[in-house]
């Protein structure tokens, strides 16, 4: 039996904006290539050794052989990849090659995906993958596969990262899963819908074994939920950091501004080899308040102090600022730039809110009939694909361009990239 795993191409933030892309190329922001999501190496690790597994990453120019004789094509995608994923699935379908799709996008709108593929995996793949393989071997795929209960992360396999072509990616880093699920229903987040409302933690020993098996020194924790200020999450993260402090490692964390204002906490993260915290602005209550014209001087100072607390611990703060939210007006551009200036942030990216399927905001925009089109190639956080409330479509695009240019106007690549190793 033979499987072909495919990770479809998607446009990076700046790919549709060549002038902006050229002006920022030395900063390597909004336009980088990393290995595919963890879904495909997880699937490879769950597949018995007697089954041949090969990966094609469409993002790095690997050619797809639509005439290849395989027993099953497996496509994992999120919404900016969906248009390309559909075209790939259509080509295999023409040739009678069985195809299954999974990931965030197919989980959110399986019926749309089934117009292009034979089968869809909704939600977590681990509990149902053995069933998919049995049915594929018997040439009797079901239309839909969906686990009946949440997957226990104590059974989580070490992802089979050797399916990647190690010399074709720009960052020398990998992804590491720490937990799943979240009860905090942020407007743009699909996690509660896809993974459920309860926190599930991967055993620390399993995480360390995973890290030790990787070929690279740097890696990303994929879950911003691990940085939430609850006692369970903080205790769990510090348990991991207690183990990673003895490794030759560099860790990139992800978060929102819902972080604990405790300098000792960030000191411990730094001692655990945390090098950067990628922080998303726009969805959570704290950053919504910060970017609001009603933000008090006290709350503004708290936000600035939190950034400086992180930086003073030795961890690089990486801001990701969203615009176009329904609670924002055009003045948000000036507020973002002022906050970055006051907090002395030297690394940032900027995105346009997008109504992804499976998120509360996506559901709201569809209900209000504000979707402009479903060319998912453009649903990549750098184009206006819905009717904004407090911007014209043109003004929102101009604001996006302005933020990138103004923020990086006086920044040097030596400052912005100080916590990253870039492959040459």
Coordinates of C-alpha atoms in Angstrom, one line a residue:
X1 CA 0.0 0.0 0.0
X2 CA 1.2 3.5 -0.9
X3 CA 0.2 7.0 0.5
X4 CA 1.0 10.4 -0.9
X5 CA 0.7 13.2 1.6
X6 CA 0.3 16.7 0.2
X7 CA 0.6 20.1 1.8
X8 CA -0.9 22.7 -0.6
X9 CA 0.6 26.0 -1.4
X10 CA -0.7 29.2 0.2
X11 CA 0.2 32.8 -0.2
X12 CA 2.3 34.4 2.5
X13 CA 1.3 37.8 4.0
X14 CA 3.2 39.9 1.4
X15 CA 2.9 37.7 -1.7
X16 CA 0.1 39.8 -3.2
X17 CA 2.0 43.0 -2.5
X18 CA 5.2 43.0 -4.5
X19 CA 6.3 46.5 -3.7
X20 CA 5.8 46.0 0.0
X21 CA 7.5 42.6 -0.2
X22 CA 10.5 44.1 -1.9
X23 CA 10.9 46.9 0.6
X24 CA 10.8 44.4 3.6
X25 CA 12.8 41.5 2.1
X26 CA 15.9 42.1 4.3
X27 CA 13.7 41.7 7.5
X28 CA 12.4 38.3 6.4
X29 CA 8.9 39.0 7.7
X30 CA 5.6 38.0 6.2
X31 CA 7.4 36.0 3.5
X32 CA 9.2 33.0 4.9
X33 CA 9.0 29.2 4.4
X34 CA 8.7 26.7 7.2
X35 CA 8.0 23.0 7.3
X36 CA 4.3 22.0 6.9
X37 CA 2.0 21.8 9.9
X38 CA 2.3 18.8 12.3
X39 CA -0.7 17.0 10.9
X40 CA 1.2 15.2 8.1
X41 CA 4.2 14.0 10.2
X42 CA 1.7 12.8 12.8
X43 CA -0.1 10.8 10.2
X44 CA 3.2 9.4 8.9
X45 CA 4.1 8.3 12.5
X46 CA 0.7 6.6 12.9
X47 CA 1.0 4.6 9.6
X48 CA 2.4 1.1 9.9
X49 CA 5.9 0.5 8.5
X50 CA 4.7 -1.8 5.7
X51 CA 2.8 1.2 4.1
X52 CA 5.0 3.5 1.9
X53 CA 4.5 7.2 2.9
X54 CA 5.8 10.1 0.8
X55 CA 5.3 13.9 1.2
X56 CA 4.9 16.6 -1.4
X57 CA 5.2 20.2 0.0
X58 CA 3.6 22.4 -2.7
X59 CA 5.0 25.5 -1.0
X60 CA 8.6 24.7 -1.8
X61 CA 8.0 23.9 -5.5
X62 CA 7.9 20.2 -5.2
X63 CA 6.0 18.8 -8.2
X64 CA 2.8 16.9 -7.8
X65 CA 2.6 13.8 -10.0
X66 CA -1.2 13.5 -10.6
X67 CA -0.6 10.2 -12.5
X68 CA 1.2 8.6 -9.6
X69 CA -0.2 5.2 -8.7
X70 CA -1.1 5.4 -5.0
X71 CA -3.8 3.9 -2.8
X72 CA -4.6 7.2 -1.0
X73 CA -3.9 10.9 -1.4
X74 CA -3.9 12.7 2.0
X75 CA -4.3 16.5 1.9
X76 CA -4.1 18.6 5.0
X77 CA -5.1 22.3 4.8
X78 CA -6.3 25.5 6.5
X79 CA -8.4 28.1 4.7
X80 CA -5.7 30.0 2.7
X81 CA -4.7 26.6 1.2
X82 CA -8.2 25.5 0.4
X83 CA -8.5 26.8 -3.2
X84 CA -5.2 25.0 -4.2
X85 CA -6.3 21.9 -2.2
X86 CA -9.5 21.7 -4.1
X87 CA -7.7 21.9 -7.5
X88 CA -5.3 19.2 -6.4
X89 CA -8.1 16.9 -5.2
X90 CA -10.1 17.5 -8.4
X91 CA -7.1 16.4 -10.5
X92 CA -6.7 13.2 -8.5
X93 CA -10.5 12.6 -8.6
X94 CA -10.4 12.8 -12.4
X95 CA -7.9 9.9 -12.4
X96 CA -9.9 7.9 -9.9
X97 CA -7.3 8.2 -7.2
X98 CA -8.9 8.1 -3.7
X99 CA -8.4 11.3 -1.8
X100 CA -9.1 12.4 1.8
X101 CA -8.9 15.9 3.2
X102 CA -8.4 17.0 6.8
X103 CA -7.3 20.0 8.9
X104 CA -8.9 23.2 10.2
X105 CA -10.7 24.1 6.9
X106 CA -12.3 20.6 6.1
X107 CA -13.3 20.3 9.8
X108 CA -15.2 23.6 9.6
X109 CA -17.0 23.1 6.2
X110 CA -16.8 19.4 5.3
X111 CA -19.7 19.5 2.8
X112 CA -17.9 22.0 0.6
X113 CA -14.7 19.9 0.7
X114 CA -16.6 16.7 -0.2
X115 CA -17.4 18.4 -3.6
X116 CA -13.8 17.9 -4.4
X117 CA -12.5 14.8 -2.5
X118 CA -13.8 11.3 -1.6
X119 CA -13.6 11.6 2.1
X120 CA -13.1 14.2 5.0
X121 CA -11.6 13.8 8.4
X122 CA -13.4 16.1 10.9
X123 CA -11.4 17.1 14.0
X124 CA -8.5 15.0 15.4
X125 CA -7.0 12.4 13.1
X126 CA -5.3 10.2 15.6
X127 CA -8.3 8.2 16.9
X128 CA -9.6 7.4 13.4
X129 CA -6.5 7.0 11.2
X130 CA -6.3 3.2 11.6
X131 CA -9.9 3.0 10.3
X132 CA -9.1 5.2 7.3
X133 CA -6.2 2.9 6.4
X134 CA -8.3 -0.2 6.7
X135 CA -11.1 1.3 4.5
X136 CA -8.6 2.6 1.9
X137 CA -7.0 -0.9 1.7
X138 CA -10.4 -2.4 1.2
X139 CA -11.2 0.4 -1.4
X140 CA -14.3 1.4 0.7
X141 CA -13.7 4.9 2.1
X142 CA -16.4 6.5 4.1
X143 CA -17.5 10.0 3.3
X144 CA -16.7 11.3 6.8
X145 CA -14.4 10.2 9.6
X146 CA -14.9 11.8 13.0
X147 CA -13.7 10.6 16.5
X148 CA -16.4 10.1 19.0
X149 CA -14.4 11.4 22.0
X150 CA -11.3 13.7 22.5
X151 CA -7.9 12.1 21.9
X152 CA -5.8 11.3 25.0
X153 CA -2.5 13.1 24.5
X154 CA -0.6 10.5 26.6
X155 CA -0.9 8.3 23.5
X156 CA 0.5 11.1 21.2
X157 CA 3.2 9.8 18.8
X158 CA 6.5 11.4 18.0
X159 CA 5.8 13.1 14.7
X160 CA 7.8 11.5 11.8
X161 CA 9.7 14.7 10.7
X162 CA 12.1 12.8 8.4
X163 CA 9.4 13.0 5.7
X164 CA 10.5 16.6 5.3
X165 CA 13.2 17.6 2.8
X166 CA 15.5 19.2 5.4
X167 CA 17.5 21.3 3.0
X168 CA 14.6 23.2 1.4
X169 CA 13.3 25.3 4.3
X170 CA 14.4 28.8 5.2
X171 CA 14.1 28.4 9.0
X172 CA 16.2 25.8 10.9
X173 CA 13.3 25.0 13.2
X174 CA 10.5 22.5 13.9
X175 CA 7.0 22.6 15.5
X176 CA 6.2 21.0 18.8
X177 CA 2.7 20.3 20.2
X178 CA 2.1 20.8 23.9
X179 CA -1.6 20.7 24.4
X180 CA -5.1 20.9 22.8
X181 CA -8.5 22.4 23.5
X182 CA -9.5 25.8 25.0
X183 CA -12.6 27.2 26.7
X184 CA -11.8 30.8 25.7
X185 CA -13.8 31.5 22.6
X186 CA -11.8 34.3 21.0
X187 CA -13.6 35.6 17.9
X188 CA -11.0 34.5 15.3
X189 CA -9.9 31.2 16.8
X190 CA -11.0 27.8 15.6
X191 CA -9.5 25.8 18.5
X192 CA -12.7 25.4 20.7
X193 CA -14.7 24.2 17.6
X194 CA -12.0 21.8 16.3
X195 CA -10.4 20.5 19.5
X196 CA -13.1 21.1 22.2
X197 CA -13.5 23.4 25.2
X198 CA -11.3 21.4 27.7
X199 CA -7.5 21.8 28.1
X200 CA -5.7 18.5 27.4
X201 CA -2.0 18.4 28.2
X202 CA 0.6 16.3 26.5
X203 CA 2.8 14.5 29.0
X204 CA 6.0 16.5 29.7
X205 CA 8.2 13.4 29.2
X206 CA 6.7 12.8 25.8
X207 CA 7.4 16.5 24.8
X208 CA 11.0 16.3 25.9
X209 CA 11.5 13.0 24.0
X210 CA 10.1 14.7 20.9
X211 CA 12.4 17.7 21.3
X212 CA 15.4 15.5 21.8
X213 CA 14.6 13.6 18.6
X214 CA 14.6 16.8 16.4
X215 CA 17.6 17.7 14.2
X216 CA 17.3 21.4 14.9
X217 CA 18.2 23.6 17.9
X218 CA 15.2 25.9 17.5
X219 CA 11.6 24.9 17.7
X220 CA 8.1 26.5 18.1
X221 CA 5.5 25.5 20.6
X222 CA 2.4 25.5 18.3
X223 CA -0.1 26.3 21.1
X224 CA -0.7 29.9 22.3
X225 CA -3.0 28.4 24.9
X226 CA 0.0 27.3 26.9
X227 CA 0.7 30.9 27.8
X228 CA -2.7 31.6 29.2
X229 CA -2.5 32.9 32.8
X230 CA -4.4 30.1 34.5
X231 CA -2.6 28.1 37.2
X232 CA -2.8 24.8 35.3
X233 CA -1.3 26.2 32.1
X234 CA 1.4 28.1 33.9
X235 CA 2.4 25.1 36.0
X236 CA 2.5 22.9 33.0
X237 CA 4.6 25.3 31.0
X238 CA 7.1 25.7 33.8
X239 CA 7.4 22.0 34.2
X240 CA 8.4 21.8 30.5
X241 CA 10.9 24.7 31.0
X242 CA 12.4 23.0 34.0
X243 CA 13.4 20.2 31.6
X244 CA 14.4 22.3 28.6
X245 CA 16.8 24.5 30.5
X246 CA 19.4 21.7 30.3
X247 CA 19.0 21.2 26.5
X248 CA 20.8 23.0 23.7
X249 CA 17.6 24.6 22.5
X250 CA 15.9 27.8 21.5
X251 CA 12.2 28.0 22.0
X252 CA 9.6 30.2 20.3
X253 CA 6.4 30.6 22.3
X254 CA 3.0 32.0 21.0
X255 CA 0.6 34.0 23.1
X256 CA -2.0 36.7 23.2
X257 CA -1.7 39.7 25.6
X258 CA -3.5 37.7 28.2
X259 CA -0.3 37.0 30.0
X260 CA 0.6 37.2 33.7
X261 CA 2.5 40.3 34.7
X262 CA 5.1 38.5 36.7
X263 CA 8.8 39.1 36.0
X264 CA 9.8 35.9 37.8
X265 CA 7.7 33.9 35.4
X266 CA 9.5 35.3 32.3
X267 CA 12.8 34.8 34.0
X268 CA 12.0 31.1 34.4
X269 CA 10.9 30.9 30.7
X270 CA 14.2 32.5 29.7
X271 CA 16.1 30.0 31.9
X272 CA 14.1 27.3 30.1
X273 CA 15.6 28.6 26.8
X274 CA 12.6 30.7 25.6
X275 CA 14.0 33.1 23.0
X276 CA 10.9 34.8 21.5
X277 CA 7.2 35.2 22.3
X278 CA 5.0 35.7 19.2
X279 CA 2.0 37.8 20.5
X280 CA -1.2 38.2 18.7
X281 CA -3.2 41.5 19.1
X282 CA -6.9 41.9 18.2
X283 CA -8.8 38.9 19.4
X284 CA -8.4 38.8 23.2
X285 CA -10.0 41.2 25.7
X286 CA -6.6 42.8 26.8
X287 CA -5.4 43.7 23.3
X288 CA -8.8 44.8 22.2
X289 CA -8.8 47.3 25.1
X290 CA -5.2 48.4 24.4
X291 CA -6.1 49.2 20.7
X292 CA -9.3 51.0 21.7
X293 CA -9.6 54.8 21.8
X294 CA -11.2 54.3 25.3
X295 CA -8.0 52.6 26.7
X296 CA -7.0 54.3 30.0
X297 CA -3.5 55.6 30.6
X298 CA -3.2 53.0 33.3
X299 CA -4.1 50.1 31.1
X300 CA -1.8 51.4 28.3
X301 CA 1.0 51.5 30.8
X302 CA 0.3 47.9 31.9
X303 CA 0.5 46.8 28.3
X304 CA 3.8 48.6 27.7
X305 CA 5.2 47.4 31.0
X306 CA 4.3 43.8 30.1
X307 CA 6.3 44.0 26.8
X308 CA 9.3 45.6 28.6
X309 CA 9.1 42.9 31.3
X310 CA 9.4 40.2 28.7
X311 CA 12.2 42.0 26.9
X312 CA 14.0 42.7 30.1
X313 CA 14.0 39.0 30.9
X314 CA 16.0 38.4 27.7
X315 CA 13.0 37.1 25.6
X316 CA 12.4 38.8 22.2
X317 CA 8.8 40.2 21.9
X318 CA 7.3 39.6 18.4
X319 CA 4.0 41.5 17.9
X320 CA 1.3 40.5 15.4
X321 CA -1.2 43.3 15.1
X322 CA -4.6 42.8 13.4
X323 CA -6.8 45.5 11.8
X324 CA -10.3 45.7 10.4
X325 CA -12.1 44.3 13.5
X326 CA -15.6 45.5 14.0
X327 CA -14.7 47.2 17.2
X328 CA -11.9 49.2 15.5
X329 CA -11.9 52.5 13.6
X330 CA -9.3 54.1 11.3
X331 CA -7.4 55.5 14.3
X332 CA -6.2 52.0 15.3
X333 CA -3.3 52.4 12.9
X334 CA -1.9 55.4 14.9
X335 CA -2.6 53.5 18.2
X336 CA -0.7 50.4 17.0
X337 CA 2.3 52.4 15.9
X338 CA 2.3 54.5 19.1
X339 CA 2.1 51.3 21.2
X340 CA 5.0 49.8 19.3
X341 CA 7.0 53.0 19.8
X342 CA 6.2 53.3 23.5
X343 CA 7.0 49.6 24.2
X344 CA 10.1 49.7 21.9
X345 CA 8.9 46.7 19.9
X346 CA 11.4 46.0 17.1
X347 CA 9.8 43.0 15.5
X348 CA 6.2 42.9 14.3
X349 CA 3.8 41.8 11.5
X350 CA 0.4 43.1 10.6
X351 CA -2.7 41.3 9.3
X352 CA -6.2 42.0 8.2
X353 CA -8.9 40.1 10.1
X354 CA -10.3 37.3 8.0
X355 CA -13.7 35.5 8.6
X356 CA -12.3 31.9 8.7
X357 CA -14.9 29.1 8.8
X358 CA -15.1 27.5 12.2
X359 CA -14.5 30.8 14.1
X360 CA -17.1 32.9 15.8
X361 CA -16.2 35.9 13.6
X362 CA -16.5 33.8 10.5
X363 CA -20.0 32.6 11.5
X364 CA -21.0 36.2 12.3
X365 CA -19.9 37.6 8.9
X366 CA -21.7 34.8 7.0
X367 CA -24.9 35.4 9.0
X368 CA -24.6 39.2 8.2
X369 CA -24.0 38.5 4.5
X370 CA -20.7 40.4 4.5
X371 CA -18.5 37.9 2.7
X372 CA -17.2 39.4 -0.5
X373 CA -16.1 36.2 -2.2
X374 CA -14.7 32.7 -1.5
X375 CA -11.5 32.8 -3.5
X376 CA -9.6 31.3 -0.6
X377 CA -6.2 32.1 -2.2
X378 CA -6.9 35.6 -0.9
X379 CA -8.1 34.6 2.5
X380 CA -4.6 34.9 3.9
X381 CA -4.8 37.8 6.3
X382 CA -3.4 40.3 3.7
X383 CA -6.5 41.0 1.6
X384 CA -10.0 42.3 2.4
X385 CA -12.5 39.5 1.8
X386 CA -15.5 40.8 3.8
X387 CA -17.3 44.1 4.2
X388 CA -15.7 46.0 7.1
X389 CA -17.9 48.0 9.5
X390 CA -15.7 51.0 10.2
X391 CA -13.4 51.1 7.2
X392 CA -13.9 51.2 3.4
X393 CA -12.3 48.3 1.7
X394 CA -9.7 50.6 0.1
X395 CA -8.9 52.4 3.4
X396 CA -8.3 49.0 5.1
X397 CA -5.9 48.0 2.4
X398 CA -4.1 51.4 2.6
X399 CA -3.9 51.0 6.4
X400 CA -2.4 47.6 6.1
X401 CA 0.3 48.9 3.7
X402 CA 1.0 51.9 5.9
X403 CA 1.5 49.8 9.1
X404 CA 4.2 47.6 7.5
X405 CA 6.0 50.5 5.9
X406 CA 5.9 52.9 8.9
X407 CA 6.9 50.2 11.4
X408 CA 10.0 49.1 9.5
X409 CA 11.0 52.5 8.2
X410 CA 13.8 52.9 10.7
X411 CA 14.4 49.3 11.8
X412 CA 17.5 47.3 10.9
X413 CA 17.5 43.6 10.1
X414 CA 20.1 43.1 12.8
X415 CA 17.6 44.2 15.4
X416 CA 14.5 42.5 14.1
X417 CA 16.1 39.1 13.5
X418 CA 18.2 38.9 16.6
X419 CA 16.4 35.9 18.0
X420 CA 16.2 33.9 14.7
X421 CA 18.7 31.7 12.9
X422 CA 18.0 32.0 9.1
X423 CA 19.2 29.3 6.8
X424 CA 21.3 30.4 3.9

